[in-house]
Amino acid sequence: VTALPDHVAARQLEFLEFVKRQFAQKRKKLANNLAAFYARARMKSEFARLGVLETGRAEELGVQTFVELFLGL
């Protein structure tokens, strides 16, 4: 189990909901799961910064990448 950094732990419920949304629909791409909540341009920028493929899926990301994506968006 990976401990969340303090600045994320303070927003733990929000972070867990963020991650839960990414796994809500199996086989759906991250960009499609996030599209209802964030602007495409912002997502594209964060994906590029983190080295995440726009065609990537939630199961391909590690905890640290989820934390960085959560904080970046």
mmCIF file of N, CA and C in Angstrom, residues 8-71:
data_model
loop_
_atom_site.group_PDB
_atom_site.id
_atom_site.type_symbol
_atom_site.label_atom_id
_atom_site.label_comp_id
_atom_site.label_asym_id
_atom_site.label_seq_id
_atom_site.Cartn_x
_atom_site.Cartn_y
_atom_site.Cartn_z
ATOM 1 N N VAL A 8 -2.031 15.544 -0.493
ATOM 2 C CA VAL A 8 -3.107 14.792 -1.131
ATOM 3 C C VAL A 8 -3.984 14.142 -0.061
ATOM 4 N N ALA A 9 -3.365 13.686 1.012
ATOM 5 C CA ALA A 9 -4.112 13.040 2.090
ATOM 6 C C ALA A 9 -5.188 13.962 2.653
ATOM 7 N N ALA A 10 -4.916 15.263 2.661
ATOM 8 C CA ALA A 10 -5.902 16.236 3.135
ATOM 9 C C ALA A 10 -7.130 16.262 2.234
ATOM 10 N N ARG A 11 -6.970 15.819 1.001
ATOM 11 C CA ARG A 11 -8.067 15.776 0.033
ATOM 12 C C ARG A 11 -8.370 14.327 -0.358
ATOM 13 N N GLN A 12 -8.199 13.426 0.586
ATOM 14 C CA GLN A 12 -8.274 11.994 0.328
ATOM 15 C C GLN A 12 -9.583 11.566 -0.333
ATOM 16 N N LEU A 13 -10.708 12.018 0.178
ATOM 17 C CA LEU A 13 -11.992 11.609 -0.409
ATOM 18 C C LEU A 13 -12.115 12.077 -1.854
ATOM 19 N N GLU A 14 -11.677 13.289 -2.108
ATOM 20 C CA GLU A 14 -11.715 13.831 -3.474
ATOM 21 C C GLU A 14 -10.802 13.012 -4.393
ATOM 22 N N PHE A 15 -9.612 12.672 -3.891
ATOM 23 C CA PHE A 15 -8.669 11.864 -4.669
ATOM 24 C C PHE A 15 -9.252 10.477 -4.955
ATOM 25 N N LEU A 16 -9.830 9.849 -3.949
ATOM 26 C CA LEU A 16 -10.403 8.516 -4.145
ATOM 27 C C LEU A 16 -11.548 8.533 -5.149
ATOM 28 N N GLU A 17 -12.369 9.568 -5.123
ATOM 29 C CA GLU A 17 -13.440 9.702 -6.120
ATOM 30 C C GLU A 17 -12.860 9.883 -7.517
ATOM 31 N N PHE A 18 -11.776 10.661 -7.616
ATOM 32 C CA PHE A 18 -11.081 10.876 -8.886
ATOM 33 C C PHE A 18 -10.614 9.531 -9.456
ATOM 34 N N VAL A 19 -9.969 8.727 -8.626
ATOM 35 C CA VAL A 19 -9.472 7.422 -9.080
ATOM 36 C C VAL A 19 -10.637 6.493 -9.403
ATOM 37 N N LYS A 20 -11.644 6.486 -8.565
ATOM 38 C CA LYS A 20 -12.816 5.626 -8.780
ATOM 39 C C LYS A 20 -13.461 5.900 -10.135
ATOM 40 N N ARG A 21 -13.557 7.171 -10.510
ATOM 41 C CA ARG A 21 -14.145 7.535 -11.812
ATOM 42 C C ARG A 21 -13.354 6.930 -12.968
ATOM 43 N N GLN A 22 -12.040 6.781 -12.788
ATOM 44 C CA GLN A 22 -11.203 6.265 -13.878
ATOM 45 C C GLN A 22 -11.434 4.776 -14.117
ATOM 46 N N PHE A 23 -11.912 4.083 -13.083
ATOM 47 C CA PHE A 23 -12.167 2.657 -13.206
ATOM 48 C C PHE A 23 -13.655 2.337 -13.333
ATOM 49 N N ALA A 24 -14.487 3.350 -13.424
ATOM 50 C CA ALA A 24 -15.941 3.153 -13.444
ATOM 51 C C ALA A 24 -16.405 2.361 -14.663
ATOM 52 N N GLN A 25 -15.796 2.612 -15.795
ATOM 53 C CA GLN A 25 -16.178 1.897 -17.013
ATOM 54 C C GLN A 25 -14.950 1.183 -17.556
ATOM 55 N N LYS A 26 -14.956 -0.126 -17.452
ATOM 56 C CA LYS A 26 -13.809 -0.912 -17.900
ATOM 57 C C LYS A 26 -13.500 -0.635 -19.365
ATOM 58 N N ARG A 27 -12.209 -0.675 -19.621
ATOM 59 C CA ARG A 27 -11.675 -0.535 -20.987
ATOM 60 C C ARG A 27 -11.883 0.849 -21.591
ATOM 61 N N LYS A 28 -12.353 1.800 -20.833
ATOM 62 C CA LYS A 28 -12.524 3.153 -21.348
ATOM 63 C C LYS A 28 -11.212 3.906 -21.165
ATOM 64 N N LYS A 29 -10.878 4.729 -22.116
ATOM 65 C CA LYS A 29 -9.630 5.486 -22.060
ATOM 66 C C LYS A 29 -9.730 6.614 -21.037
ATOM 67 N N LEU A 30 -8.577 6.944 -20.435
ATOM 68 C CA LEU A 30 -8.520 8.006 -19.427
ATOM 69 C C LEU A 30 -9.133 9.304 -19.934
ATOM 70 N N ALA A 31 -8.752 9.692 -21.138
ATOM 71 C CA ALA A 31 -9.232 10.963 -21.683
ATOM 72 C C ALA A 31 -10.760 10.992 -21.745
ATOM 73 N N ASN A 32 -11.371 9.879 -22.082
ATOM 74 C CA ASN A 32 -12.831 9.832 -22.152
ATOM 75 C C ASN A 32 -13.467 9.878 -20.771
ATOM 76 N N ASN A 33 -12.836 9.220 -19.800
ATOM 77 C CA ASN A 33 -13.349 9.256 -18.433
ATOM 78 C C ASN A 33 -13.250 10.655 -17.827
ATOM 79 N N LEU A 34 -12.207 11.369 -18.161
ATOM 80 C CA LEU A 34 -11.966 12.698 -17.587
ATOM 81 C C LEU A 34 -12.677 13.821 -18.334
ATOM 82 N N ALA A 35 -13.113 13.554 -19.556
ATOM 83 C CA ALA A 35 -13.681 14.602 -20.415
ATOM 84 C C ALA A 35 -14.883 15.321 -19.813
ATOM 85 N N ALA A 36 -15.645 14.639 -18.990
ATOM 86 C CA ALA A 36 -16.829 15.265 -18.389
ATOM 87 C C ALA A 36 -16.457 16.249 -17.282
ATOM 88 N N PHE A 37 -15.210 16.189 -16.830
ATOM 89 C CA PHE A 37 -14.794 17.001 -15.686
ATOM 90 C C PHE A 37 -13.720 18.041 -16.004
ATOM 91 N N TYR A 38 -12.953 17.830 -17.071
ATOM 92 C CA TYR A 38 -11.814 18.708 -17.367
ATOM 93 C C TYR A 38 -11.768 19.031 -18.859
ATOM 94 N N ALA A 39 -11.213 20.186 -19.180
ATOM 95 C CA ALA A 39 -11.064 20.597 -20.577
ATOM 96 C C ALA A 39 -10.035 19.702 -21.274
ATOM 97 N N ARG A 40 -10.295 19.362 -22.519
ATOM 98 C CA ARG A 40 -9.391 18.490 -23.289
ATOM 99 C C ARG A 40 -7.971 19.059 -23.360
ATOM 100 N N ALA A 41 -7.856 20.366 -23.554
ATOM 101 C CA ALA A 41 -6.530 20.970 -23.667
ATOM 102 C C ALA A 41 -5.727 20.801 -22.375
ATOM 103 N N ARG A 42 -6.400 20.955 -21.257
ATOM 104 C CA ARG A 42 -5.724 20.797 -19.962
ATOM 105 C C ARG A 42 -5.303 19.335 -19.758
ATOM 106 N N MET A 43 -6.179 18.407 -20.109
ATOM 107 C CA MET A 43 -5.844 16.989 -19.994
ATOM 108 C C MET A 43 -4.648 16.650 -20.875
ATOM 109 N N LYS A 44 -4.691 17.125 -22.105
ATOM 110 C CA LYS A 44 -3.619 16.846 -23.057
ATOM 111 C C LYS A 44 -2.280 17.351 -22.525
ATOM 112 N N SER A 45 -2.297 18.539 -21.950
ATOM 113 C CA SER A 45 -1.089 19.118 -21.380
ATOM 114 C C SER A 45 -0.561 18.279 -20.215
ATOM 115 N N GLU A 46 -1.455 17.861 -19.327
ATOM 116 C CA GLU A 46 -1.052 17.045 -18.170
ATOM 117 C C GLU A 46 -0.563 15.669 -18.602
ATOM 118 N N PHE A 47 -1.221 15.067 -19.578
ATOM 119 C CA PHE A 47 -0.773 13.773 -20.073
ATOM 120 C C PHE A 47 0.646 13.893 -20.627
ATOM 121 N N ALA A 48 0.897 14.940 -21.402
ATOM 122 C CA ALA A 48 2.225 15.143 -21.977
ATOM 123 C C ALA A 48 3.264 15.359 -20.879
ATOM 124 N N ARG A 49 2.933 16.167 -19.887
ATOM 125 C CA ARG A 49 3.864 16.456 -18.797
ATOM 126 C C ARG A 49 4.238 15.193 -18.040
ATOM 127 N N LEU A 50 3.269 14.302 -17.868
ATOM 128 C CA LEU A 50 3.489 13.079 -17.096
ATOM 129 C C LEU A 50 3.932 11.887 -17.942
ATOM 130 N N GLY A 51 3.961 12.068 -19.259
ATOM 131 C CA GLY A 51 4.338 10.970 -20.138
ATOM 132 C C GLY A 51 3.269 9.896 -20.235
ATOM 133 N N VAL A 52 2.004 10.304 -20.071
ATOM 134 C CA VAL A 52 0.872 9.387 -20.162
ATOM 135 C C VAL A 52 0.287 9.490 -21.569
ATOM 136 N N LEU A 53 0.059 8.359 -22.196
ATOM 137 C CA LEU A 53 -0.535 8.361 -23.527
ATOM 138 C C LEU A 53 -1.988 8.817 -23.457
ATOM 139 N N GLU A 54 -2.395 9.600 -24.426
ATOM 140 C CA GLU A 54 -3.793 10.040 -24.471
ATOM 141 C C GLU A 54 -4.738 8.857 -24.668
ATOM 142 N N THR A 55 -4.223 7.791 -25.205
ATOM 143 C CA THR A 55 -5.018 6.580 -25.411
ATOM 144 C C THR A 55 -4.863 5.607 -24.239
ATOM 145 N N GLY A 56 -4.212 6.054 -23.176
ATOM 146 C CA GLY A 56 -3.967 5.201 -22.015
ATOM 147 C C GLY A 56 -5.233 4.886 -21.238
ATOM 148 N N ARG A 57 -5.128 3.848 -20.442
ATOM 149 C CA ARG A 57 -6.245 3.400 -19.610
ATOM 150 C C ARG A 57 -5.817 3.426 -18.147
ATOM 151 N N ALA A 58 -6.778 3.513 -17.259
ATOM 152 C CA ALA A 58 -6.506 3.650 -15.829
ATOM 153 C C ALA A 58 -5.616 2.530 -15.295
ATOM 154 N N GLU A 59 -5.844 1.322 -15.729
ATOM 155 C CA GLU A 59 -5.081 0.185 -15.206
ATOM 156 C C GLU A 59 -3.603 0.232 -15.574
ATOM 157 N N GLU A 60 -3.226 1.140 -16.466
ATOM 158 C CA GLU A 60 -1.831 1.276 -16.882
ATOM 159 C C GLU A 60 -1.051 2.250 -16.005
ATOM 160 N N LEU A 61 -1.737 2.979 -15.119
ATOM 161 C CA LEU A 61 -1.078 3.988 -14.293
ATOM 162 C C LEU A 61 -0.784 3.475 -12.890
ATOM 163 N N GLY A 62 0.311 3.976 -12.330
ATOM 164 C CA GLY A 62 0.644 3.676 -10.950
ATOM 165 C C GLY A 62 0.044 4.728 -10.030
ATOM 166 N N VAL A 63 0.144 4.488 -8.744
ATOM 167 C CA VAL A 63 -0.421 5.409 -7.755
ATOM 168 C C VAL A 63 0.185 6.799 -7.888
ATOM 169 N N GLN A 64 1.511 6.886 -8.027
ATOM 170 C CA GLN A 64 2.170 8.190 -8.111
ATOM 171 C C GLN A 64 1.685 8.977 -9.328
ATOM 172 N N THR A 65 1.458 8.302 -10.435
ATOM 173 C CA THR A 65 0.964 8.991 -11.635
ATOM 174 C C THR A 65 -0.448 9.495 -11.410
ATOM 175 N N PHE A 66 -1.279 8.715 -10.728
ATOM 176 C CA PHE A 66 -2.623 9.181 -10.390
ATOM 177 C C PHE A 66 -2.556 10.415 -9.502
ATOM 178 N N VAL A 67 -1.658 10.405 -8.531
ATOM 179 C CA VAL A 67 -1.499 11.563 -7.633
ATOM 180 C C VAL A 67 -1.108 12.791 -8.441
ATOM 181 N N GLU A 68 -0.117 12.656 -9.306
ATOM 182 C CA GLU A 68 0.342 13.791 -10.112
ATOM 183 C C GLU A 68 -0.748 14.289 -11.061
ATOM 184 N N LEU A 69 -1.482 13.374 -11.651
ATOM 185 C CA LEU A 69 -2.567 13.761 -12.554
ATOM 186 C C LEU A 69 -3.674 14.478 -11.781
ATOM 187 N N PHE A 70 -4.040 13.958 -10.634
ATOM 188 C CA PHE A 70 -5.036 14.580 -9.763
ATOM 189 C C PHE A 70 -4.624 16.005 -9.402
ATOM 190 N N LEU A 71 -3.387 16.172 -8.982
ATOM 191 C CA LEU A 71 -2.916 17.504 -8.576
ATOM 192 C C LEU A 71 -2.796 18.450 -9.767
#
